[in-house]
Coordinates of N, CA and C and ligand atoms in Angstrom, one line a residue:
M1 N 0.8 -1.2 0.0 CA 0.0 0.0 0.0 C 0.9 1.3 0.0
D2 N 0.5 2.2 -0.8 CA 1.3 3.4 -0.9 C 1.3 4.3 0.4
A3 N 2.4 4.9 0.7 CA 2.4 5.8 1.9 C 1.6 7.1 1.6
I4 N 1.0 7.6 2.7 CA 0.2 8.8 2.6 C 1.0 10.0 3.3
L5 N 1.3 11.0 2.5 CA 2.1 12.1 3.0 C 1.2 13.3 3.2
I6 N 1.0 13.7 4.4 CA 0.1 14.9 4.7 C 1.0 16.1 4.8
A7 N 0.7 17.1 4.0 CA 1.6 18.3 4.0 C 0.8 19.5 3.4
P8 N 1.2 20.7 3.7 CA 0.5 21.9 3.1 C 0.6 21.8 1.6
A9 N -0.4 22.4 0.9 CA -0.4 22.4 -0.5 C 0.8 23.2 -1.0
R10 N 1.2 22.8 -2.2 CA 2.3 23.5 -2.8 C 1.8 24.5 -3.9
R11 N 2.7 25.4 -4.3 CA 2.4 26.3 -5.4 C 2.1 25.5 -6.6
G12 N 1.0 25.8 -7.3 CA 0.7 25.0 -8.5 C -0.4 23.9 -8.2
D13 N -0.7 23.6 -6.9 CA -1.7 22.6 -6.6 C -3.1 23.0 -6.8
A14 N -3.4 24.4 -6.8 CA -4.7 24.9 -6.7 C -5.6 24.4 -7.9
P15 N -5.2 24.3 -9.1 CA -6.1 23.8 -10.2 C -6.6 22.4 -10.0
R16 N -5.7 21.6 -9.5 CA -6.0 20.2 -9.3 C -7.0 20.1 -8.1
I17 N -6.8 20.9 -7.1 CA -7.7 20.9 -5.9 C -9.1 21.4 -6.3
A18 N -9.1 22.4 -7.1 CA -10.4 23.0 -7.6 C -11.2 21.9 -8.4
A19 N -10.4 21.1 -9.2 CA -11.1 20.1 -10.0 C -11.7 19.0 -9.1
M20 N -10.9 18.7 -8.0 CA -11.4 17.7 -7.0 C -12.7 18.2 -6.4
S21 N -12.7 19.5 -6.0 CA -13.9 20.0 -5.3 C -15.1 20.0 -6.2
R22 N -14.9 20.4 -7.5 CA -16.0 20.4 -8.4 C -16.6 19.0 -8.6
R23 N -15.7 18.0 -8.7 CA -16.2 16.6 -8.9 C -16.7 15.9 -7.7
L24 N -16.1 16.2 -6.5 CA -16.4 15.4 -5.3 C -17.3 16.1 -4.3
V25 N -17.3 17.4 -4.3 CA -18.0 18.2 -3.3 C -19.1 19.1 -3.9
E26 N -18.9 19.7 -5.1 CA -19.8 20.7 -5.6 C -20.6 20.2 -6.7
S27 N -20.8 18.9 -6.9 CA -21.5 18.5 -8.1 C -23.0 19.0 -8.0
G28 N -23.5 19.5 -9.2 CA -24.8 20.1 -9.2 C -24.9 21.5 -8.8
L29 N -23.8 22.1 -8.3 CA -23.7 23.5 -7.9 C -22.8 24.3 -8.8
E30 N -23.0 25.6 -8.8 CA -22.0 26.5 -9.4 C -20.7 26.4 -8.6
P31 N -19.6 26.0 -9.2 CA -18.4 25.9 -8.4 C -18.0 27.2 -7.7
C32 N -17.7 27.1 -6.4 CA -17.2 28.4 -5.8 C -15.8 28.2 -5.3
W33 N -15.3 26.9 -5.3 CA -13.9 26.7 -5.0 C -13.0 26.7 -6.2
T34 N -12.8 28.0 -6.7 CA -12.0 28.1 -7.9 C -10.5 28.0 -7.6
A35 N -9.7 27.8 -8.6 CA -8.3 27.7 -8.3 C -7.8 29.0 -7.7
E36 N -8.3 30.1 -8.1 CA -7.9 31.4 -7.6 C -8.2 31.5 -6.1
R37 N -9.4 31.1 -5.7 CA -9.8 31.2 -4.3 C -8.9 30.3 -3.5
I38 N -8.7 29.1 -4.0 CA -7.9 28.1 -3.3 C -6.4 28.7 -3.1
E39 N -5.9 29.3 -4.1 CA -4.6 29.9 -4.0 C -4.5 31.0 -3.0
R40 N -5.6 31.8 -2.9 CA -5.7 32.9 -1.9 C -5.7 32.3 -0.5
H41 N -6.4 31.2 -0.3 CA -6.4 30.5 1.0 C -5.0 29.9 1.3
R42 N -4.3 29.4 0.3 CA -3.0 28.8 0.5 C -2.0 29.9 1.0
R43 N -2.2 31.1 0.5 CA -1.3 32.2 0.8 C -1.7 32.9 2.1
H44 N -2.9 32.7 2.5 CA -3.4 33.5 3.7 C -2.9 33.0 5.0
D45 N -2.5 33.9 5.9 CA -2.0 33.4 7.2 C -3.0 32.7 8.0
D46 N -4.3 33.0 7.9 CA -5.3 32.4 8.7 C -5.9 31.1 8.2
S47 N -5.4 30.7 7.0 CA -6.0 29.5 6.4 C -4.9 28.5 6.2
L48 N -5.3 27.2 6.1 CA -4.4 26.1 5.8 C -5.0 25.3 4.7
V49 N -4.3 25.1 3.6 CA -4.7 24.2 2.5 C -3.8 23.0 2.7
L50 N -4.4 21.8 3.0 CA -3.6 20.7 3.4 C -3.9 19.6 2.3
T51 N -2.8 18.9 1.9 CA -3.0 17.8 1.0 C -2.5 16.5 1.5
A52 N -3.1 15.4 1.0 CA -2.6 14.0 1.3 C -2.1 13.6 -0.1
R53 N -0.7 13.4 -0.1 CA -0.1 12.9 -1.4 C 0.1 11.4 -1.3
I54 N -0.4 10.8 -2.3 CA -0.3 9.3 -2.4 C 0.3 8.9 -3.7
A55 N 1.4 8.2 -3.7 CA 2.1 7.9 -4.9 C 2.4 9.1 -5.8
G56 N 2.7 10.2 -5.1 CA 3.1 11.4 -5.9 C 2.0 12.3 -6.4
S57 N 0.7 11.9 -6.2 CA -0.3 12.8 -6.6 C -1.3 13.1 -5.5
I58 N -2.1 14.1 -5.6 CA -3.0 14.5 -4.6 C -4.2 13.6 -4.5
G59 N -4.3 12.9 -3.3 CA -5.4 11.9 -3.1 C -6.4 12.5 -2.2
G60 N -6.1 13.5 -1.5 CA -7.0 14.1 -0.5 C -6.7 15.6 -0.3
V61 N -7.7 16.3 0.1 CA -7.4 17.8 0.4 C -8.4 18.3 1.5
A62 N -7.9 19.2 2.3 CA -8.7 19.8 3.3 C -8.3 21.3 3.4
I63 N -9.3 22.2 3.6 CA -9.0 23.6 3.8 C -9.7 24.0 5.1
M64 N -8.9 24.6 5.9 CA -9.4 25.1 7.2 C -9.0 26.6 7.4
R65 N -10.0 27.3 7.9 CA -9.7 28.8 8.2 C -9.8 28.9 9.8
Y66 N -8.8 29.5 10.3 CA -8.6 29.7 11.8 C -9.1 31.0 12.2
G67 N -10.1 31.1 13.1 CA -10.5 32.3 13.7 C -10.1 32.4 15.2
D68 N -10.4 33.5 15.9 CA -10.1 33.6 17.3 C -10.8 32.6 18.1
D69 N -12.1 32.4 17.9 CA -13.0 31.6 18.7 C -13.2 30.2 18.2
A70 N -13.1 30.1 16.9 CA -13.4 28.8 16.2 C -12.6 28.7 14.9
A71 N -12.4 27.5 14.5 CA -11.9 27.2 13.2 C -13.0 26.6 12.3
H72 N -12.9 26.9 11.0 CA -13.9 26.5 10.1 C -13.3 25.6 9.1
L73 N -13.9 24.3 9.0 CA -13.4 23.4 8.0 C -14.2 23.7 6.7
N74 N -13.6 24.3 5.7 CA -14.3 24.7 4.5 C -14.4 23.7 3.5
L75 N -13.5 22.8 3.4 CA -13.5 21.8 2.3 C -12.8 20.5 2.7
L76 N -13.3 19.4 2.3 CA -12.6 18.1 2.6 C -13.0 17.2 1.5
A77 N -12.1 16.6 0.8 CA -12.4 15.6 -0.2 C -11.2 14.6 -0.4
V78 N -11.6 13.3 -0.6 CA -10.6 12.3 -0.8 C -11.1 11.6 -2.1
E79 N -10.1 11.3 -3.0 CA -10.4 10.6 -4.2 C -11.0 9.3 -3.9
P80 N -12.1 8.9 -4.6 CA -12.8 7.7 -4.4 C -11.9 6.4 -4.3
V81 N -10.8 6.4 -5.1 CA -9.9 5.2 -5.1 C -9.2 5.1 -3.8
H82 N -9.1 6.2 -3.0 CA -8.3 6.2 -1.8 C -9.2 6.3 -0.6
Q83 N -10.5 6.3 -0.8 CA -11.4 6.4 0.4 C -11.4 5.1 1.3
R84 N -11.8 5.3 2.5 CA -11.8 4.3 3.5 C -10.5 3.7 3.8
R85 N -9.5 4.5 3.7 CA -8.1 4.1 4.1 C -7.6 5.1 5.2
G86 N -8.4 5.9 5.8 CA -8.0 6.8 6.8 C -7.4 8.1 6.4
V87 N -7.5 8.4 5.1 CA -7.0 9.7 4.6 C -7.7 10.9 5.1
G88 N -9.0 10.8 5.1 CA -9.9 11.9 5.6 C -9.6 12.1 7.1
R89 N -9.5 11.0 7.8 CA -9.3 11.0 9.3 C -7.9 11.7 9.5
Q90 N -6.9 11.4 8.8 CA -5.6 11.9 9.0 C -5.5 13.4 8.7
L91 N -6.2 13.8 7.6 CA -6.3 15.3 7.2 C -6.9 16.1 8.4
V92 N -8.1 15.6 8.9 CA -8.8 16.3 9.9 C -8.0 16.3 11.2
A93 N -7.3 15.2 11.5 CA -6.5 15.1 12.8 C -5.4 16.2 12.7
W94 N -4.8 16.3 11.6 CA -3.7 17.3 11.4 C -4.2 18.7 11.6
L95 N -5.4 19.0 11.0 CA -5.9 20.4 11.1 C -6.4 20.6 12.6
E96 N -6.9 19.6 13.2 CA -7.4 19.8 14.6 C -6.1 20.0 15.5
E97 N -5.0 19.3 15.3 CA -3.9 19.6 16.1 C -3.3 21.0 15.9
T98 N -3.4 21.5 14.7 CA -3.0 22.8 14.4 C -3.9 23.8 15.1
A99 N -5.2 23.5 15.2 CA -6.1 24.4 15.9 C -5.8 24.4 17.4
R100 N -5.5 23.2 17.9 CA -5.2 23.1 19.4 C -4.0 23.9 19.7
V101 N -2.9 23.8 18.9 CA -1.7 24.5 19.1 C -1.9 26.0 19.1
A102 N -2.9 26.4 18.2 CA -3.2 27.9 18.1 C -4.2 28.3 19.2
G103 N -4.6 27.4 20.1 CA -5.5 27.7 21.2 C -7.0 27.8 20.7
T104 N -7.3 27.2 19.6 CA -8.7 27.3 19.1 C -9.3 25.9 19.3
F105 N -10.3 25.8 20.1 CA -10.8 24.5 20.5 C -12.1 24.1 19.9
T106 N -12.7 25.0 19.1 CA -14.0 24.6 18.4 C -13.8 24.6 16.9
I107 N -14.2 23.5 16.4 CA -14.2 23.3 14.9 C -15.6 23.2 14.4
R108 N -15.9 24.0 13.4 CA -17.2 24.0 12.8 C -17.1 23.7 11.3
L109 N -18.3 23.2 10.8 CA -18.3 22.9 9.3 C -19.8 22.8 8.9
E110 N -20.0 22.9 7.6 CA -21.3 22.6 7.0 C -21.1 21.5 6.0
L111 N -22.1 20.7 5.8 CA -22.1 19.7 4.8 C -23.5 19.6 4.2
R112 N -23.5 19.0 2.9 CA -24.8 18.9 2.2 C -25.7 17.9 2.9
A113 N -27.0 18.3 3.1 CA -27.9 17.5 3.9 C -28.0 16.1 3.3
S114 N -27.8 15.9 2.0 CA -28.0 14.6 1.4 C -26.7 13.7 1.5
N115 N -25.6 14.3 2.1 CA -24.3 13.6 2.1 C -24.2 12.7 3.3
R116 N -24.8 11.5 3.1 CA -24.8 10.5 4.2 C -23.4 10.1 4.6
T117 N -22.5 9.9 3.6 CA -21.2 9.5 3.9 C -20.5 10.5 4.8
A118 N -20.6 11.8 4.5 CA -20.0 12.8 5.3 C -20.6 12.8 6.7
R119 N -21.9 12.7 6.8 CA -22.5 12.6 8.1 C -21.9 11.5 9.0
D120 N -21.7 10.3 8.4 CA -21.2 9.2 9.1 C -19.7 9.4 9.4
F121 N -19.0 10.0 8.5 CA -17.6 10.3 8.7 C -17.4 11.2 9.9
Y122 N -18.1 12.4 9.8 CA -17.9 13.4 10.9 C -18.4 12.8 12.3
A123 N -19.4 12.0 12.2 CA -19.9 11.4 13.5 C -18.8 10.5 14.1
A124 N -18.2 9.7 13.2 CA -17.1 8.8 13.6 C -16.0 9.6 14.2
L125 N -15.8 10.8 13.8 CA -14.6 11.6 14.3 C -15.0 12.5 15.5
G126 N -16.2 12.3 16.0 CA -16.6 13.1 17.2 C -17.3 14.4 17.0
Y127 N -17.7 14.6 15.7 CA -18.5 15.9 15.5 C -20.0 15.7 15.7
R128 N -20.6 16.7 16.1 CA -22.0 16.6 16.5 C -22.9 17.6 15.7
P129 N -24.0 17.2 15.2 CA -24.9 18.1 14.4 C -25.4 19.2 15.3
C130 N -25.4 20.5 14.8 CA -25.8 21.6 15.7 C -26.7 22.6 14.9
G131 N -27.3 22.1 13.9 CA -28.3 23.0 13.2 C -28.4 22.7 11.7
T132 N -29.4 23.4 11.1 CA -29.6 23.2 9.7 C -29.7 24.7 9.1
V133 N -29.2 24.9 7.9 CA -29.3 26.2 7.3 C -30.0 25.9 5.9
R134 N -31.3 26.4 5.9 CA -32.1 26.2 4.7 C -31.5 26.8 3.5
G135 N -31.4 26.1 2.4 CA -31.0 26.6 1.1 C -29.5 27.1 1.1
Y136 N -28.7 26.7 2.0 CA -27.3 27.2 2.1 C -26.5 27.0 0.8
Y137 N -26.8 25.9 0.1 CA -26.0 25.7 -1.1 C -26.8 26.2 -2.3
Q138 N -26.6 27.5 -2.5 CA -27.2 28.2 -3.7 C -28.7 28.0 -3.9
G139 N -29.4 27.8 -2.8 CA -30.8 27.6 -2.8 C -31.2 26.2 -3.3
V140 N -30.2 25.3 -3.6 CA -30.4 24.0 -4.2 C -30.6 23.0 -3.0
E141 N -29.9 23.2 -2.0 CA -29.8 22.2 -0.9 C -29.6 22.8 0.4
D142 N -30.1 22.2 1.5 CA -29.8 22.6 2.8 C -28.5 22.2 3.3
A143 N -27.9 22.9 4.3 CA -26.7 22.5 5.0 C -27.0 22.0 6.4
L144 N -26.2 21.0 6.8 CA -26.2 20.6 8.2 C -25.0 21.1 8.8
R145 N -25.1 21.8 9.9 CA -23.9 22.3 10.6 C -23.5 21.3 11.6
Y146 N -22.1 21.1 11.7 CA -21.5 20.2 12.6 C -20.5 20.9 13.4
E147 N -20.2 20.4 14.6 CA -19.2 21.1 15.5 C -18.5 20.1 16.3
R148 N -17.3 20.4 16.6 CA -16.6 19.6 17.6 C -15.8 20.4 18.6
D149 N -15.9 20.1 19.9 CA -15.2 20.8 20.9 C -14.0 20.0 21.2
L150 N -12.8 20.5 20.8 CA -11.6 19.7 21.0 C -11.2 19.6 22.5
A151 N -11.7 20.5 23.3 CA -11.4 20.5 24.7 C -12.0 19.3 25.4
V152 N -13.2 18.9 24.9 CA -13.8 17.7 25.4 C -12.9 16.5 25.3
R153 N -12.3 16.4 24.1 CA -11.4 15.2 23.9 C -10.2 15.3 24.8
A154 N -9.7 16.5 25.0 CA -8.5 16.7 25.8 C -8.9 16.3 27.3
A155 N -10.1 16.7 27.7 CA -10.5 16.4 29.1 C -10.8 14.9 29.3
T156 N -11.4 14.2 28.3 CA -11.8 12.9 28.6 C -10.8 11.8 28.0
G157 N -10.0 12.3 27.1 CA -9.1 11.3 26.4 C -9.8 10.4 25.5
T158 N -11.0 10.7 25.1 CA -11.7 9.9 24.1 C -11.9 10.6 22.8
G159 N -12.4 9.9 21.8 CA -12.9 10.5 20.6 C -11.9 10.5 19.5
Ligands
COA201 C1 -16.2 12.0 3.5 C2 -14.8 11.6 3.0 C3 -13.8 12.9 3.1 C4 -14.2 10.6 4.0 O1 -12.8 10.3 3.6 P1 -12.1 8.9 3.9 O2 -10.7 9.1 3.7 O3 -12.8 7.9 3.0 O4 -12.5 8.6 5.4 P2 -11.7 7.6 6.4 O5 -11.2 6.4 5.7 O6 -10.7 8.5 7.1 O7 -12.9 7.2 7.4 C5 -12.9 7.5 8.8 C6 -14.2 6.9 9.4 O8 -15.3 7.6 8.8 C7 -16.4 6.7 8.6 N1 -16.7 6.6 7.2 C8 -16.0 7.1 6.2 N2 -16.6 6.8 5.0 C9 -17.7 6.2 5.3 C10 -18.8 5.6 4.5 N3 -18.8 5.7 3.2 N4 -19.8 5.0 5.2 C11 -19.9 5.0 6.5 N5 -18.9 5.5 7.3 C12 -17.8 6.1 6.7 C13 -16.0 5.4 9.2 O9 -16.3 5.3 10.6 C14 -14.4 5.5 9.0 O10 -13.7 4.6 9.8 P3 -13.5 3.1 9.4 O11 -13.1 3.1 7.9 O12 -12.4 2.6 10.3 O13 -14.8 2.4 9.6 C15 -14.8 11.0 1.6 O14 -15.8 10.0 1.6 C16 -15.1 12.0 0.5 O15 -14.2 12.7 0.0 N6 -16.4 12.1 0.1 C17 -16.7 13.0 -1.0 C18 -16.6 14.5 -0.6 C19 -17.3 14.8 0.7 O16 -18.4 14.3 1.0 N7 -16.6 15.6 1.5 C20 -17.1 15.9 2.9 C21 -18.1 17.0 2.9 S1 -17.5 18.6 2.5

Protein backbone atom coordinates (compact mmCIF):
# COMPACT_ATOMS: atom_id res chain seq x y z
CA MET A 1 0.00 0.00 0.00
CA ASP A 2 1.34 3.45 -0.92
CA ALA A 3 2.41 5.81 1.86
CA ILE A 4 0.21 8.83 2.62
CA LEU A 5 2.10 12.11 2.97
CA ILE A 6 0.15 14.88 4.72
CA ALA A 7 1.57 18.33 3.99
CA PRO A 8 0.52 21.88 3.11
CA ALA A 9 -0.43 22.41 -0.53
CA ARG A 10 2.34 23.54 -2.85
CA ARG A 11 2.39 26.34 -5.38
CA GLY A 12 0.67 24.98 -8.48
CA ASP A 13 -1.67 22.57 -6.62
CA ALA A 14 -4.73 24.86 -6.75
CA PRO A 15 -6.13 23.85 -10.19
CA ARG A 16 -6.03 20.16 -9.27
CA ILE A 17 -7.69 20.86 -5.89
CA ALA A 18 -10.39 22.95 -7.59
CA ALA A 19 -11.10 20.08 -9.98
CA MET A 20 -11.44 17.68 -7.04
CA SER A 21 -13.87 20.03 -5.31
CA ARG A 22 -16.02 20.38 -8.45
CA ARG A 23 -16.17 16.63 -8.92
CA LEU A 24 -16.44 15.38 -5.33
CA VAL A 25 -18.04 18.19 -3.31
CA GLU A 26 -19.79 20.71 -5.57
CA SER A 27 -21.55 18.48 -8.08
CA GLY A 28 -24.82 20.08 -9.23
CA LEU A 29 -23.72 23.49 -7.89
CA GLU A 30 -22.03 26.49 -9.42
CA PRO A 31 -18.39 25.87 -8.39
CA CYS A 32 -17.22 28.37 -5.78
CA TRP A 33 -13.87 26.73 -4.96
CA THR A 34 -12.02 28.12 -7.94
CA ALA A 35 -8.26 27.71 -8.32
CA GLU A 36 -7.86 31.44 -7.58
CA ARG A 37 -9.80 31.22 -4.34
CA ILE A 38 -7.85 28.13 -3.25
CA GLU A 39 -4.58 29.88 -4.02
CA ARG A 40 -5.70 32.87 -1.91
CA HIS A 41 -6.37 30.50 1.00
CA ARG A 42 -3.00 28.81 0.47
CA ARG A 43 -1.26 32.16 0.82
CA HIS A 44 -3.41 33.53 3.66
CA ASP A 45 -1.97 33.41 7.18
CA ASP A 46 -5.31 32.40 8.74
CA SER A 47 -5.95 29.50 6.36
CA LEU A 48 -4.37 26.15 5.76
CA VAL A 49 -4.74 24.16 2.54
CA LEU A 50 -3.62 20.65 3.37
CA THR A 51 -3.01 17.79 0.96
CA ALA A 52 -2.62 14.05 1.26
CA ARG A 53 -0.13 12.94 -1.39
CA ILE A 54 -0.28 9.31 -2.37
CA ALA A 55 2.15 7.86 -4.89
CA GLY A 56 3.10 11.41 -5.88
CA SER A 57 -0.35 12.81 -6.62
CA ILE A 58 -3.01 14.55 -4.55
CA GLY A 59 -5.35 11.91 -3.12
CA GLY A 60 -7.03 14.12 -0.54
CA VAL A 61 -7.41 17.76 0.39
CA ALA A 62 -8.74 19.84 3.26
CA ILE A 63 -9.03 23.59 3.79
CA MET A 64 -9.37 25.13 7.24
CA ARG A 65 -9.73 28.77 8.24
CA TYR A 66 -8.64 29.66 11.77
CA GLY A 67 -10.49 32.33 13.71
CA ASP A 68 -10.06 33.59 17.28
CA ASP A 69 -12.96 31.59 18.73
CA ALA A 70 -13.39 28.79 16.22
CA ALA A 71 -11.85 27.22 13.17
CA HIS A 72 -13.95 26.46 10.11
CA LEU A 73 -13.40 23.39 7.98
CA ASN A 74 -14.25 24.73 4.53
CA LEU A 75 -13.49 21.80 2.27
CA LEU A 76 -12.63 18.12 2.56
CA ALA A 77 -12.39 15.57 -0.24
CA VAL A 78 -10.65 12.26 -0.79
CA GLU A 79 -10.40 10.63 -4.21
CA PRO A 80 -12.80 7.65 -4.37
CA VAL A 81 -9.94 5.25 -5.11
CA HIS A 82 -8.32 6.22 -1.78
CA GLN A 83 -11.43 6.40 0.39
CA ARG A 84 -11.84 4.26 3.51
CA ARG A 85 -8.08 4.15 4.09
CA GLY A 86 -8.00 6.76 6.83
CA VAL A 87 -6.95 9.66 4.56
CA GLY A 88 -9.85 11.90 5.62
CA ARG A 89 -9.27 11.05 9.26
CA GLN A 90 -5.56 11.94 8.98
CA LEU A 91 -6.27 15.26 7.25
CA VAL A 92 -8.79 16.29 9.90
CA ALA A 93 -6.51 15.14 12.76
CA TRP A 94 -3.67 17.29 11.36
CA LEU A 95 -5.95 20.36 11.14
CA GLU A 96 -7.35 19.76 14.62
CA GLU A 97 -3.85 19.56 16.07
CA THR A 98 -2.96 22.83 14.38
CA ALA A 99 -6.07 24.42 15.90
CA ARG A 100 -5.19 23.11 19.36
CA VAL A 101 -1.68 24.51 19.11
CA ALA A 102 -3.20 27.88 18.12
CA GLY A 103 -5.50 27.71 21.18
CA THR A 104 -8.68 27.27 19.11
CA PHE A 105 -10.79 24.45 20.50
CA THR A 106 -13.99 24.64 18.45
CA ILE A 107 -14.17 23.31 14.90
CA ARG A 108 -17.23 24.04 12.77
CA LEU A 109 -18.31 22.95 9.31
CA GLU A 110 -21.28 22.62 6.98
CA LEU A 111 -22.12 19.67 4.79
CA ARG A 112 -24.78 18.95 2.21
CA ALA A 113 -27.87 17.48 3.87
CA SER A 114 -27.96 14.62 1.36
CA ASN A 115 -24.34 13.62 2.08
CA ARG A 116 -24.83 10.52 4.19
CA THR A 117 -21.17 9.49 3.91
CA ALA A 118 -19.97 12.81 5.28
CA ARG A 119 -22.48 12.62 8.15
CA ASP A 120 -21.17 9.15 9.08
CA PHE A 121 -17.57 10.30 8.67
CA TYR A 122 -17.88 13.37 10.93
CA ALA A 123 -19.91 11.45 13.50
CA ALA A 124 -17.14 8.83 13.63
CA LEU A 125 -14.63 11.63 14.30
CA GLY A 126 -16.62 13.05 17.22
CA TYR A 127 -18.46 15.88 15.45
CA ARG A 128 -22.04 16.60 16.48
CA PRO A 129 -24.89 18.12 14.43
CA CYS A 130 -25.80 21.59 15.70
CA GLY A 131 -28.26 23.02 13.19
CA THR A 132 -29.64 23.25 9.68
CA VAL A 133 -29.31 26.16 7.26
CA ARG A 134 -32.11 26.18 4.69
CA GLY A 135 -30.96 26.64 1.08
CA TYR A 136 -27.34 27.22 2.13
CA TYR A 137 -26.03 25.66 -1.08
CA GLN A 138 -27.16 28.20 -3.70
CA GLY A 139 -30.79 27.55 -2.80
CA VAL A 140 -30.43 24.02 -4.15
CA GLU A 141 -29.82 22.17 -0.92
CA ASP A 142 -29.84 22.64 2.85
CA ALA A 143 -26.68 22.49 4.95
CA LEU A 144 -26.23 20.59 8.17
CA ARG A 145 -23.93 22.31 10.64
CA TYR A 146 -21.54 20.16 12.64
CA GLU A 147 -19.23 21.10 15.47
CA ARG A 148 -16.55 19.56 17.59
CA ASP A 149 -15.23 20.80 20.91
CA LEU A 150 -11.61 19.70 21.02
CA ALA A 151 -11.37 20.52 24.72
CA VAL A 152 -13.83 17.72 25.45
CA ARG A 153 -11.41 15.24 23.88
CA ALA A 154 -8.53 16.70 25.82
CA ALA A 155 -10.49 16.41 29.07
CA THR A 156 -11.80 12.87 28.59
CA GLY A 157 -9.08 11.35 26.43
CA THR A 158 -11.71 9.85 24.13
CA GLY A 159 -12.86 10.51 20.61
C1 LIG B 1 -16.16 12.03 3.52
C2 LIG B 1 -14.76 11.63 3.04
C3 LIG B 1 -13.85 12.86 3.07
C4 LIG B 1 -14.18 10.57 4.00
O1 LIG B 1 -12.84 10.33 3.65
P1 LIG B 1 -12.15 8.89 3.86
O2 LIG B 1 -10.69 9.06 3.71
O3 LIG B 1 -12.80 7.89 2.99
O4 LIG B 1 -12.54 8.57 5.37
P2 LIG B 1 -11.72 7.65 6.42
O5 LIG B 1 -11.20 6.44 5.71
O6 LIG B 1 -10.72 8.49 7.13
O7 LIG B 1 -12.90 7.23 7.39
C5 LIG B 1 -12.91 7.49 8.80
C6 LIG B 1 -14.19 6.92 9.36
O8 LIG B 1 -15.34 7.64 8.84
C7 LIG B 1 -16.43 6.73 8.64
N1 LIG B 1 -16.73 6.63 7.20
C8 LIG B 1 -15.98 7.08 6.16
N2 LIG B 1 -16.59 6.81 4.99
C9 LIG B 1 -17.74 6.17 5.30
C10 LIG B 1 -18.78 5.61 4.51
N3 LIG B 1 -18.76 5.66 3.15
N4 LIG B 1 -19.82 5.03 5.16
C11 LIG B 1 -19.86 4.96 6.50
N5 LIG B 1 -18.89 5.47 7.30
C12 LIG B 1 -17.83 6.05 6.71
C13 LIG B 1 -15.96 5.37 9.17
O9 LIG B 1 -16.27 5.30 10.56
C14 LIG B 1 -14.44 5.48 8.97
O10 LIG B 1 -13.72 4.63 9.82
P3 LIG B 1 -13.49 3.09 9.37
O11 LIG B 1 -13.06 3.08 7.95
O12 LIG B 1 -12.42 2.63 10.32
O13 LIG B 1 -14.81 2.39 9.57
C15 LIG B 1 -14.81 11.00 1.61
O14 LIG B 1 -15.81 10.02 1.58
C16 LIG B 1 -15.10 12.02 0.50
O15 LIG B 1 -14.19 12.72 0.03
N6 LIG B 1 -16.36 12.11 0.06
C17 LIG B 1 -16.72 13.01 -1.05
C18 LIG B 1 -16.59 14.48 -0.64
C19 LIG B 1 -17.28 14.79 0.69
O16 LIG B 1 -18.35 14.29 0.98
N7 LIG B 1 -16.60 15.62 1.51
C20 LIG B 1 -17.08 15.95 2.86
C21 LIG B 1 -18.13 16.98 2.89
S1 LIG B 1 -17.50 18.56 2.46
